[in-house]
Amino acid sequence: MSGFSLLRVSFKTAAYAACITAGAALLSVATTSSALAARSSQWVITKDHWSESDERGFSEFVTALGEADCYTMNDCLKSPANPYRATDPWVKWYADCADMPYMLRAYYAWKNGLPFSYQTAMRSGDGAGSDIRYSMTGNQVVARRDARTGTNAVSFIRYIPTISTGMYRHHAAAEAEPYFTDHYSPAINRDTIRPGTVVYDVNGHVTMVYKVTEDGRVLTLAAHPDQSLSRSYFGRNFLRTQAALGTGFKNWRPIKLVGYKRAANGTLYGGRVVGVPNADLPDFSLEQYAGTEVLNFTKWYEESFTVKGQNLNYYEWVRASLSVGDLKYRPVRELRAMLTSLCQDASARKHAVDIAIKRGIHRYNQPGKLPDNIYGTTGIWESYSTPSRDARLKTSFKETYDLVQNLLDMHASGDPKLAYEGTDIAGDLMAAFYEESHACDITYDRSNGQKVHLNLEDVMNRLWDMSFDPYHCIERRWGASDPAELASCNDGPLKTAWYEAEQHLRYQIDRTYDVDMGHDLASLQAPGKGLYSGRGVEAPPEVNIPALLARNLATKVEARNDVPVVPVSTLPN
C-alpha cells in the first residue's frame, strides 16, 4: 500500500466554539496547558516521556476504535469511541494503511500533552532510485521530525502521508542515533503484544493490533488507500521474513524529550526527542525472526519455535505465546472465529468496491495495459482496485480450509491439544459453517439498482471470479456468472476480454511485488502462466470448506458400511 494518498483536512464554516466548550467536559486533563492543547490545534507538551499509564491509555484508545462500528478513519474519530471527538469537530481525517498507526499515535500524543517524533525519510538498501516499499535489503532512516510546543498539530498530522510502508521496512535491530527507528522488535507475549502494536507485512501492508483474545488470537485494524477501514486477524496473510526486512510485530520505541525549558504552568518548550536504545528495552527480542531454541538469522526459514516442549510453526507459536494458559483448539469455536473474520473482510471489501463505484471508475475507459505491478502502484489503480485486499481474503479462506483439515487430523490422531467432547466433529463443523455463512449478509446494488444478497458461502464460491479491476462493472466485481445477474452489466466487449484475461491473476493468492505485470491485453492472453510470469497461475488452491467436510462425512459412512455385520446370536453374553 502506498502512503501517499492525501490526508486532507477540511474546515467547516460553522462556528464550533460552543461545541468545543461543551465537549471539554468529556475530557480528563491534568493541567490547564493540557486542556488548551486538547481544545485547539496547538500542540502543547506537558510531559517529557510516555508513562506506562499513557501507554495503557493509548491501548484503550486503539481498542475502542477497533471495536467501534465505523469504516473510515474520519467516522471512527467522530464516533463515541473517540473521547476527544468534541475537541476537533472542524477536522476531517484521512489515512491509508501506512499512515494510520502514525496518525493515531500522533493524535493521542497531541490530545494528552505528550512528545511525538517520527521518521520522515528513508534510504533504500537497494540503492538510489529503488522503491523503498519493496527493497530487498531493507531501509535506513535518514531524517526525522519532532513535534514541539507551539506546533500546529493539525498541520503536523496532515503531513504524515509522507509515510509509506517503506518506513516500516528496516532491520529489526536498527536503532542508530540521531536517526533512530520508530519501532523495535518485541518479545512475543501477552505483556508486549497489545493494542497499538503494529504488524508489518512484507507485501506492503500495515495493521495495528486492537485486541488480543484469551486464546491468543490477534485482532487487527487496517486502513486502505480508498480511505476505508477493515478488521481482521493475524495469520498466514502476514508473511514471515528475515530480520533485515523487519516484518512482523513492532512496538513503538519509547522516546524522551531532552533539553527543554519548563514554563511556570508546566508547559515544556524547545528541546529534542531521543529514542531509547534497544539495549535499554527489557522486552526487545529478535526471537520472532531467529526462533526460540537455536537463534539462526542466516537460515531464518528453518523454523525453530518451541512452547513447553512442543515444536510449533511460527503462527502456532505466536498464538500459543499469546494464549492465557495452555492453548487448546476448540473446533467449533475456532471455525466460528475464522468465519466471523472472513465476513468482516468481505464486508470491508464491499465498502471498498462501493467507493470505486460511487466515484464512477467503472465508467472510465479500460487502460491499454495493467500497472507495472498490480499490487503496488499509484493513482486510480492504487486507490480503487482490490488485488491486494482480494489476495488477503483468498489467503484467509485458504487458511480457514487448512484449519478445518488440521482440526479433523488432530481429532483422528487423538491430539491432546484438541478440546472436543462431541461425537461428530465433521457434522458439528458443517453446522457451524452454515450457521455463520447465513448470518453473514453482503448486499450489493446491481447496475440497474436491484439488490443482490450474498452469504459467506456465496462469496467463497465466487472467490476466483470477483474482479479486482476498478474499471469493471459491479456485477463482475462480485463475480456474477449467472446471465440473469450479468444482464445489467454495461461492460462492452473490450472490458469483457480484459475480465476474462485476468482470470489467472485472480487465481493467484501470492502477492508478487517484484514481478513485471504491465501486460497489454494480447500479452496477458498469451500462454505461459506461473507465479513469476506476471500473468497469474494455472489454477487456484482448494478452499471449499463444506466440500472438505462432506468428504470426511462420506468417508465415515463408507467406513461404517465396510464393517462386517456380525449375527447377534454369535455375540458373547
Coordinates of C-alpha atoms in Angstrom, one line a residue:
M1 CA 0.0 0.0 0.0
S2 CA 1.2 3.5 -0.7
G3 CA 1.4 6.1 1.9
F4 CA 0.9 8.9 -0.5
S5 CA -2.8 9.3 -0.5
L6 CA -3.6 12.8 0.8
L7 CA -4.6 13.1 4.4
R8 CA -6.7 16.2 3.8
V9 CA -8.0 18.5 6.5
S10 CA -11.2 20.4 5.8
F11 CA -12.5 23.3 7.8
K12 CA -16.3 23.9 8.1
T13 CA -17.6 27.4 8.1
A14 CA -19.9 26.9 11.1
A15 CA -18.8 28.2 14.5
Y16 CA -17.7 25.4 16.7
A17 CA -16.7 27.3 19.9
A18 CA -19.8 26.3 21.8
C19 CA -19.3 22.6 20.8
I20 CA -15.7 22.7 21.9
T21 CA -16.7 24.3 25.3
A22 CA -19.4 21.7 25.8
G23 CA -17.1 18.8 24.8
A24 CA -14.3 19.8 27.1
A25 CA -16.3 18.3 30.0
L26 CA -15.8 14.9 28.4
L27 CA -12.0 15.1 28.7
S28 CA -9.9 14.3 31.7
V29 CA -6.9 16.6 31.7
A30 CA -4.3 17.2 34.3
T31 CA -3.2 20.8 33.7
T32 CA -4.5 24.0 32.2
S33 CA -2.0 23.7 29.3
S34 CA -3.0 20.1 28.6
A35 CA -6.6 21.3 28.4
L36 CA -5.7 24.1 26.0
A37 CA -3.8 21.5 23.8
A38 CA -6.8 19.2 23.7
R39 CA -9.2 22.0 22.7
S40 CA -7.1 23.7 20.0
S41 CA -4.9 23.0 17.0
Q42 CA -1.8 23.9 19.0
W43 CA 0.5 21.1 20.3
V44 CA 1.2 21.8 24.0
I45 CA 3.7 19.4 25.6
T46 CA 3.5 18.9 29.3
K47 CA 5.3 15.6 29.7
D48 CA 8.8 14.7 28.6
H49 CA 8.0 11.0 28.1
W50 CA 5.2 8.5 27.8
S51 CA 4.5 6.8 31.1
E52 CA 3.1 3.3 31.4
S53 CA -0.3 4.9 32.2
D54 CA 0.0 6.8 28.9
E55 CA 0.7 3.6 27.0
R56 CA -2.3 1.9 28.6
G57 CA -4.4 4.9 27.7
F58 CA -3.2 4.6 24.1
S59 CA -4.0 0.9 24.0
E60 CA -7.5 1.6 25.3
F61 CA -8.0 4.3 22.7
V62 CA -7.0 1.9 19.9
T63 CA -9.2 -0.9 21.3
A64 CA -12.2 1.4 21.4
L65 CA -11.7 2.4 17.7
G66 CA -11.2 -1.2 16.7
E67 CA -14.4 -2.4 18.3
A68 CA -16.5 0.6 17.1
D69 CA -18.9 0.3 14.2
C70 CA -17.1 2.6 11.9
Y71 CA -15.4 2.0 8.5
T72 CA -13.4 5.1 7.7
M73 CA -10.8 6.9 9.8
N74 CA -12.9 10.0 9.9
D75 CA -16.0 8.1 11.0
C76 CA -14.1 6.4 13.8
L77 CA -12.6 9.6 15.1
K78 CA -16.0 11.3 15.0
S79 CA -17.7 8.3 16.8
P80 CA -18.4 7.9 20.5
A81 CA -15.3 5.6 20.6
N82 CA -13.1 8.6 20.5
P83 CA -13.2 10.5 23.8
Y84 CA -11.6 13.6 22.1
R85 CA -14.1 13.9 19.3
A86 CA -15.7 17.1 20.6
T87 CA -12.3 18.9 20.6
D88 CA -11.7 18.9 16.8
P89 CA -15.0 18.8 15.0
W90 CA -13.8 21.0 12.2
V91 CA -11.2 18.5 11.0
K92 CA -11.8 15.7 8.6
W93 CA -9.4 12.8 8.9
Y94 CA -8.0 10.6 6.2
A95 CA -5.3 7.9 6.3
D96 CA -4.2 4.7 4.5
C97 CA -2.6 1.7 5.9
A98 CA 0.9 3.1 6.4
D99 CA -0.4 6.5 7.8
M100 CA -2.9 5.1 10.3
P101 CA -0.5 3.9 13.1
Y102 CA 1.4 7.2 13.0
M103 CA -1.7 9.3 12.7
L104 CA -3.4 7.6 15.7
R105 CA -0.2 7.8 17.8
A106 CA 0.3 11.5 16.9
Y107 CA -3.3 12.3 17.6
Y108 CA -3.3 10.7 21.0
A109 CA 0.0 12.4 21.9
W110 CA -1.4 15.8 20.8
K111 CA -4.5 15.3 23.0
N112 CA -2.5 14.3 26.0
G113 CA 0.4 16.7 26.1
L114 CA 2.9 14.0 25.1
P115 CA 6.0 14.3 22.9
F116 CA 6.0 12.8 19.4
S117 CA 8.6 12.2 16.7
Y118 CA 8.6 10.3 13.5
Q119 CA 11.0 9.3 10.8
T120 CA 10.3 11.3 7.6
A121 CA 12.7 9.8 5.0
M122 CA 14.4 6.5 4.3
R123 CA 17.3 5.4 2.2
S124 CA 16.8 2.1 0.3
G125 CA 19.4 -0.5 0.8
D126 CA 19.0 -1.4 -2.8
G127 CA 20.4 1.9 -4.0
A128 CA 19.2 5.3 -5.3
G129 CA 16.0 5.2 -7.3
S130 CA 14.6 2.0 -5.9
D131 CA 11.2 1.8 -4.3
I132 CA 11.6 1.8 -0.6
R133 CA 8.3 -0.1 -0.2
Y134 CA 9.8 -3.2 -1.8
S135 CA 13.5 -3.0 -1.2
M136 CA 15.2 -6.4 -0.9
T137 CA 17.7 -5.4 1.8
G138 CA 15.7 -3.1 4.0
N139 CA 15.9 0.7 4.5
Q140 CA 17.7 3.2 6.7
V141 CA 16.3 6.3 8.5
V142 CA 17.8 9.5 7.2
A143 CA 15.5 12.2 8.6
R144 CA 13.1 12.8 11.5
R145 CA 10.7 15.4 12.6
D146 CA 9.7 16.3 16.2
A147 CA 6.5 17.9 17.4
R148 CA 7.1 20.8 19.8
T149 CA 5.0 23.1 21.9
G150 CA 3.5 25.6 19.5
T151 CA 3.4 23.2 16.6
N152 CA 0.1 23.3 14.7
A153 CA -0.9 19.7 15.4
V154 CA -3.5 19.5 12.5
S155 CA -0.9 20.7 10.0
F156 CA 1.7 18.3 11.5
I157 CA -0.6 15.3 11.2
R158 CA -1.6 16.5 7.7
Y159 CA 2.0 15.8 6.5
I160 CA 2.1 12.3 7.9
P161 CA 1.2 11.0 4.4
T162 CA 4.9 11.2 3.6
I163 CA 4.9 7.9 5.5
S164 CA 4.8 4.8 3.3
T165 CA 5.1 1.1 4.1
G166 CA 8.8 1.5 3.3
M167 CA 9.1 3.3 6.7
Y168 CA 8.5 0.0 8.4
R169 CA 10.9 -1.9 6.2
H170 CA 14.2 -1.7 8.2
H171 CA 16.3 -4.2 10.1
A172 CA 14.6 -5.3 13.2
A173 CA 17.7 -4.4 15.3
A174 CA 18.3 -1.0 13.8
E175 CA 18.5 1.9 16.3
A176 CA 21.3 4.3 15.3
E177 CA 21.3 7.8 16.6
P178 CA 20.5 10.5 15.7
Y179 CA 18.1 8.8 13.3
F180 CA 16.6 6.1 15.4
T181 CA 13.8 3.9 14.2
D182 CA 10.3 4.5 15.4
H183 CA 9.7 0.8 16.2
Y184 CA 11.6 -2.1 17.7
S185 CA 11.1 -5.9 17.7
P186 CA 9.4 -7.0 21.0
A187 CA 9.3 -10.4 22.7
I188 CA 6.1 -12.2 21.9
N189 CA 3.9 -12.5 25.0
R190 CA 0.7 -11.0 26.4
D191 CA 2.6 -8.2 28.1
T192 CA 4.2 -6.9 25.0
I193 CA 1.8 -7.6 22.1
R194 CA -1.1 -5.2 23.0
P195 CA -3.5 -2.8 21.3
G196 CA -1.4 -0.3 19.5
T197 CA 1.3 -2.8 18.5
V198 CA 2.0 -2.5 14.7
V199 CA 2.1 -5.6 12.4
Y200 CA 4.0 -5.1 9.2
D201 CA 3.5 -7.4 6.2
V202 CA 6.5 -7.6 3.8
N203 CA 4.0 -7.4 0.9
G204 CA 3.3 -3.7 1.5
H205 CA 0.6 -3.7 4.2
V206 CA 0.5 -2.4 7.8
T207 CA -2.1 -3.0 10.5
M208 CA -2.5 -2.3 14.2
V209 CA -3.4 -4.7 16.9
Y210 CA -6.6 -3.7 18.6
K211 CA -7.2 -6.8 20.8
V212 CA -5.6 -10.0 21.8
T213 CA -8.1 -12.6 22.9
E214 CA -7.7 -15.1 25.7
D215 CA -7.0 -17.9 23.3
G216 CA -4.2 -15.9 21.7
R217 CA -5.9 -14.6 18.5
V218 CA -4.6 -11.2 17.4
L219 CA -7.3 -8.9 16.0
T220 CA -6.1 -6.1 13.7
L221 CA -7.4 -2.8 12.3
A222 CA -6.2 -1.6 8.9
A223 CA -6.8 1.5 6.7
H224 CA -6.6 1.4 2.9
P225 CA -5.9 3.9 0.0
D226 CA -9.6 4.3 -0.6
Q227 CA -9.8 5.5 3.0
S228 CA -11.8 2.5 4.2
L229 CA -11.0 0.6 7.3
S230 CA -11.1 -3.2 7.8
R231 CA -10.8 -5.5 10.7
S232 CA -9.1 -8.9 10.5
Y233 CA -6.7 -11.1 12.4
F234 CA -3.0 -12.0 12.3
G235 CA -2.3 -15.2 10.4
R236 CA -0.7 -16.5 7.3
N237 CA -1.8 -13.4 5.4
F238 CA 1.3 -11.9 7.1
L239 CA 4.4 -13.4 5.7
R240 CA 7.4 -14.1 7.9
T241 CA 10.8 -13.0 6.6
Q242 CA 14.3 -12.3 7.8
A243 CA 15.1 -9.6 10.3
A244 CA 16.6 -7.4 7.6
L245 CA 13.2 -6.5 6.4
G246 CA 11.6 -6.0 9.8
T247 CA 8.4 -7.8 9.1
G248 CA 6.1 -8.9 11.9
F249 CA 5.3 -7.3 15.2
K250 CA 6.6 -3.9 16.1
N251 CA 6.2 -1.8 19.3
W252 CA 6.6 1.9 19.5
R253 CA 10.1 2.8 20.6
P254 CA 10.0 4.8 23.9
I255 CA 11.1 8.4 23.4
K256 CA 12.1 11.2 25.7
L257 CA 12.2 15.0 25.3
V258 CA 15.5 16.4 26.4
G259 CA 17.0 19.9 26.6
Y260 CA 13.6 21.6 27.1
K261 CA 12.6 24.5 29.3
R262 CA 9.6 24.2 31.6
A263 CA 7.3 27.2 32.0
A264 CA 5.6 28.1 35.2
N265 CA 2.3 26.5 34.0
G266 CA 4.1 23.2 33.3
T267 CA 4.4 23.6 29.5
L268 CA 7.7 22.2 28.0
Y269 CA 9.3 24.4 25.4
G270 CA 12.0 23.5 22.9
G271 CA 14.3 20.5 23.3
R272 CA 14.7 17.5 21.0
V273 CA 13.4 13.9 21.1
V274 CA 15.7 11.0 21.6
G275 CA 14.9 7.3 21.3
V276 CA 15.6 4.6 24.0
P277 CA 18.2 2.2 22.6
N278 CA 17.4 -1.5 22.2
A279 CA 19.8 -2.5 25.0
D280 CA 17.7 -0.5 27.4
L281 CA 14.4 -2.1 26.4
P282 CA 13.6 -5.0 28.6
D283 CA 11.3 -6.5 26.1
F284 CA 13.5 -6.1 23.0
S285 CA 13.9 -9.5 21.3
L286 CA 14.6 -10.9 17.8
E287 CA 13.0 -14.3 18.6
Q288 CA 10.2 -13.8 16.0
Y289 CA 13.0 -13.8 13.3
A290 CA 15.6 -16.2 14.8
G291 CA 13.5 -18.8 16.7
T292 CA 13.3 -19.7 20.4
E293 CA 15.7 -22.6 20.5
V294 CA 18.6 -22.1 18.0
L295 CA 19.0 -18.4 17.1
N296 CA 19.5 -18.7 13.4
F297 CA 19.4 -15.5 11.4
T298 CA 21.0 -17.0 8.3
K299 CA 18.6 -19.8 7.9
W300 CA 15.6 -18.0 9.4
Y301 CA 13.3 -20.0 7.2
E302 CA 14.2 -23.2 9.1
E303 CA 11.7 -22.6 11.9
S304 CA 12.7 -23.4 15.4
F305 CA 9.9 -22.4 17.8
T306 CA 9.0 -24.3 21.0
V307 CA 6.5 -23.7 23.7
K308 CA 6.5 -26.0 26.7
G309 CA 8.5 -28.6 24.8
Q310 CA 6.2 -28.6 21.8
N311 CA 7.7 -27.8 18.4
L312 CA 5.4 -25.3 16.6
N313 CA 5.4 -23.4 13.3
Y314 CA 5.7 -19.6 13.6
Y315 CA 2.0 -18.9 13.5
E316 CA 1.2 -21.6 16.1
W317 CA 4.0 -20.3 18.3
V318 CA 2.6 -16.7 18.2
R319 CA -0.9 -18.0 19.1
A320 CA 0.4 -20.2 21.9
S321 CA 2.7 -17.5 23.3
L322 CA -0.3 -15.1 23.5
S323 CA -2.8 -17.6 24.9
V324 CA -3.8 -17.5 28.5
G325 CA -2.7 -20.9 29.8
D326 CA -2.2 -23.8 27.6
L327 CA -3.6 -23.3 24.1
K328 CA -6.5 -25.6 23.4
Y329 CA -8.2 -25.8 20.0
R330 CA -12.0 -25.9 20.4
P331 CA -13.0 -26.9 16.8
V332 CA -16.4 -25.2 16.5
R333 CA -15.2 -22.0 18.3
E334 CA -12.1 -21.9 16.1
L335 CA -14.1 -22.2 12.9
R336 CA -16.7 -19.6 14.0
A337 CA -14.0 -17.1 14.8
M338 CA -12.4 -17.6 11.4
L339 CA -15.7 -17.3 9.6
T340 CA -16.6 -14.1 11.6
S341 CA -13.3 -12.6 10.4
L342 CA -13.9 -13.7 6.8
C343 CA -17.4 -12.0 7.0
Q344 CA -15.7 -8.8 8.2
D345 CA -13.2 -9.0 5.4
A346 CA -16.0 -9.4 2.8
S347 CA -17.9 -6.5 4.3
A348 CA -14.9 -4.3 4.2
R349 CA -14.4 -5.3 0.5
K350 CA -18.0 -4.3 -0.2
H351 CA -17.2 -0.9 1.3
A352 CA -14.1 -0.6 -0.9
V353 CA -16.0 -1.6 -4.1
D354 CA -18.8 0.7 -3.3
I355 CA -16.4 3.6 -3.1
A356 CA -15.0 2.8 -6.5
I357 CA -18.5 2.6 -8.0
K358 CA -19.5 5.8 -6.3
R359 CA -16.5 7.5 -7.9
G360 CA -17.6 6.2 -11.3
I361 CA -14.3 4.4 -12.0
H362 CA -16.2 1.6 -13.7
R363 CA -17.4 4.1 -16.4
Y364 CA -13.8 5.1 -17.3
N365 CA -12.3 3.5 -20.4
Q366 CA -10.2 0.4 -19.8
P367 CA -6.5 1.4 -19.8
G368 CA -4.3 -0.2 -22.6
K369 CA -2.2 -2.1 -20.1
L370 CA -2.1 -3.1 -16.4
P371 CA 0.1 -1.2 -13.9
D372 CA 3.7 -2.4 -13.8
N373 CA 2.7 -4.2 -10.7
I374 CA -1.0 -4.6 -9.8
Y375 CA -0.2 -5.0 -6.0
G376 CA 1.9 -1.8 -5.6
T377 CA 1.4 1.3 -7.7
T378 CA -0.1 4.7 -7.6
G379 CA -3.1 6.7 -8.9
I380 CA -6.5 5.3 -9.6
W381 CA -5.4 1.7 -9.6
E382 CA -3.8 2.1 -6.1
S383 CA -6.9 3.8 -4.7
Y384 CA -9.7 1.8 -6.2
S385 CA -8.5 -1.6 -7.3
T386 CA -8.5 -4.6 -4.8
P387 CA -5.9 -7.1 -5.9
S388 CA -4.0 -7.0 -2.6
R389 CA -7.2 -6.9 -0.5
D390 CA -8.6 -9.8 -2.5
A391 CA -5.4 -11.8 -2.2
R392 CA -5.6 -11.4 1.6
L393 CA -9.2 -12.5 1.6
K394 CA -8.3 -15.6 -0.5
T395 CA -5.4 -16.4 1.7
S396 CA -7.7 -16.2 4.7
F397 CA -10.2 -18.6 3.1
K398 CA -7.3 -21.0 2.3
E399 CA -6.1 -20.7 5.9
T400 CA -9.6 -21.5 7.2
Y401 CA -9.8 -24.5 4.9
D402 CA -6.4 -25.7 6.2
L403 CA -7.5 -25.1 9.7
V404 CA -10.5 -27.4 9.2
Q405 CA -8.3 -30.1 7.7
N406 CA -5.9 -29.7 10.7
L407 CA -8.8 -30.0 13.2
L408 CA -10.0 -33.2 11.5
D409 CA -6.5 -34.6 11.5
M410 CA -6.0 -33.7 15.2
H411 CA -9.2 -35.4 16.1
A412 CA -8.3 -38.5 14.1
S413 CA -4.9 -38.7 15.8
G414 CA -6.2 -38.0 19.3
D415 CA -4.1 -34.9 19.6
P416 CA -4.3 -33.6 23.3
K417 CA -4.3 -30.0 22.1
L418 CA -7.8 -30.6 20.7
A419 CA -10.6 -29.9 23.2
Y420 CA -13.7 -31.6 21.7
E421 CA -16.2 -33.8 23.5
G422 CA -18.7 -34.3 20.8
T423 CA -19.2 -37.4 18.6
D424 CA -19.4 -36.0 15.1
I425 CA -16.7 -33.3 14.6
A426 CA -17.3 -33.0 10.8
G427 CA -21.0 -32.7 11.3
D428 CA -20.6 -30.1 14.0
L429 CA -18.2 -28.1 11.9
M430 CA -20.6 -28.3 8.9
A431 CA -23.5 -27.0 11.0
A432 CA -21.3 -24.1 12.3
F433 CA -20.2 -23.2 8.8
Y434 CA -23.7 -22.9 7.5
E435 CA -24.9 -21.0 10.6
E436 CA -22.2 -18.4 10.3
S437 CA -22.5 -18.3 6.5
H438 CA -26.2 -17.5 6.6
A439 CA -25.6 -14.9 9.3
C440 CA -23.2 -13.0 7.0
D441 CA -25.1 -10.8 4.6
I442 CA -23.2 -9.0 1.8
T443 CA -25.6 -6.9 -0.3
Y444 CA -24.6 -5.1 -3.4
D445 CA -26.7 -3.0 -5.9
R446 CA -26.6 -4.2 -9.5
S447 CA -26.1 -1.6 -12.2
N448 CA -29.9 -1.4 -12.6
G449 CA -30.4 -0.8 -8.9
Q450 CA -31.6 -4.3 -8.0
K451 CA -30.1 -5.7 -4.8
V452 CA -28.2 -9.0 -4.7
H453 CA -27.7 -10.7 -1.4
L454 CA -24.7 -12.9 -0.9
N455 CA -23.8 -15.0 2.2
L456 CA -20.4 -16.2 3.1
E457 CA -20.7 -19.5 1.1
D458 CA -21.7 -17.4 -2.0
V459 CA -18.5 -15.3 -1.5
M460 CA -16.5 -18.5 -1.3
N461 CA -18.0 -19.9 -4.4
R462 CA -17.4 -16.6 -6.3
L463 CA -13.9 -16.1 -4.9
W464 CA -12.0 -16.7 -8.1
D465 CA -14.4 -14.7 -10.2
M466 CA -14.6 -11.5 -8.2
S467 CA -12.8 -8.8 -10.3
F468 CA -10.1 -6.7 -8.6
D469 CA -10.2 -4.4 -11.6
P470 CA -11.9 -1.0 -10.8
Y471 CA -12.8 -0.4 -14.4
H472 CA -15.3 -3.3 -14.4
C473 CA -19.0 -3.2 -13.6
I474 CA -20.1 -4.0 -10.1
E475 CA -21.6 -7.4 -11.2
R476 CA -18.1 -8.5 -12.2
R477 CA -16.6 -7.0 -9.1
W478 CA -18.7 -9.5 -7.2
G479 CA -18.1 -12.4 -9.5
A480 CA -21.5 -12.7 -11.2
S481 CA -21.7 -15.6 -13.7
D482 CA -25.5 -16.1 -14.0
P483 CA -26.6 -14.5 -17.2
A484 CA -29.6 -13.0 -15.4
E485 CA -27.4 -11.3 -12.9
L486 CA -24.9 -10.2 -15.5
A487 CA -27.5 -8.8 -17.8
S488 CA -27.4 -5.4 -16.1
C489 CA -23.5 -5.1 -16.6
N490 CA -22.7 -2.4 -19.1
D491 CA -19.1 -3.6 -19.8
G492 CA -18.5 -3.8 -23.5
P493 CA -16.5 -6.4 -25.5
L494 CA -13.1 -4.9 -24.6
K495 CA -13.7 -4.9 -20.8
T496 CA -15.2 -8.4 -21.1
A497 CA -12.0 -9.5 -22.8
W498 CA -9.9 -7.9 -20.0
Y499 CA -12.0 -9.6 -17.4
E500 CA -11.5 -13.0 -19.0
A501 CA -7.8 -12.4 -19.5
E502 CA -7.3 -11.5 -15.8
Q503 CA -8.8 -14.9 -14.7
H504 CA -5.4 -16.4 -13.9
L505 CA -4.4 -13.4 -11.9
R506 CA -7.5 -13.9 -9.8
Y507 CA -6.3 -17.5 -9.2
Q508 CA -3.2 -16.2 -7.6
I509 CA -3.1 -15.7 -3.8
D510 CA 0.6 -14.8 -3.5
R511 CA 1.3 -11.1 -3.9
T512 CA 4.4 -10.8 -6.1
Y513 CA 5.7 -7.2 -5.9
D514 CA 9.0 -8.0 -7.7
V515 CA 7.3 -9.2 -10.9
D516 CA 6.6 -7.1 -14.0
M517 CA 2.9 -7.3 -14.6
G518 CA 2.5 -4.4 -17.0
H519 CA 0.9 -6.5 -19.7
D520 CA -1.4 -5.3 -22.5
L521 CA -4.4 -7.5 -23.4
A522 CA -2.6 -9.6 -26.0
S523 CA 0.3 -10.2 -23.7
L524 CA -2.0 -11.1 -20.8
Q525 CA -3.8 -13.6 -23.1
A526 CA -0.6 -15.3 -24.1
P527 CA 0.2 -18.8 -22.8
G528 CA 2.7 -19.4 -20.1
K529 CA 1.2 -19.0 -16.6
G530 CA 3.1 -19.2 -13.4
L531 CA 3.8 -17.3 -10.2
Y532 CA 6.5 -15.2 -11.7
S533 CA 5.1 -14.9 -15.2
G534 CA 3.1 -11.8 -14.2
R535 CA 0.0 -13.4 -15.9
G536 CA -1.2 -15.4 -12.9
V537 CA -1.2 -19.1 -12.1
E538 CA -2.9 -22.1 -13.8
A539 CA -5.4 -23.0 -11.1
P540 CA -6.5 -21.7 -7.7
P541 CA -6.0 -23.6 -4.4
E542 CA -8.8 -25.5 -2.8
V543 CA -10.9 -23.5 -0.4
N544 CA -14.3 -25.2 -0.4
I545 CA -14.8 -25.9 3.3
P546 CA -18.3 -27.7 3.0
A547 CA -16.9 -30.0 0.3
L548 CA -14.0 -30.9 2.6
L549 CA -16.3 -31.7 5.5
A550 CA -18.7 -33.6 3.2
R551 CA -15.8 -35.8 2.0
N552 CA -15.0 -36.5 5.6
L553 CA -18.6 -37.4 6.4
A554 CA -18.8 -39.6 3.3
T555 CA -15.6 -41.4 4.3
K556 CA -17.1 -42.1 7.8
V557 CA -20.2 -43.5 6.2
E558 CA -18.2 -45.7 3.9
A559 CA -16.1 -47.0 6.8
R560 CA -19.3 -47.9 8.7
N561 CA -20.6 -49.7 5.7
D562 CA -17.4 -51.7 5.3
V563 CA -17.7 -53.2 8.8
P564 CA -18.9 -56.8 8.5
V565 CA -22.2 -57.5 10.1
V566 CA -21.9 -60.0 13.0
P567 CA -25.1 -62.1 13.7
V568 CA -26.4 -61.3 17.2
S569 CA -26.6 -65.0 18.1
T570 CA -22.8 -65.2 17.8
L571 CA -22.1 -62.3 20.2
P572 CA -20.9 -63.3 23.7
N573 CA -23.3 -62.8 26.6

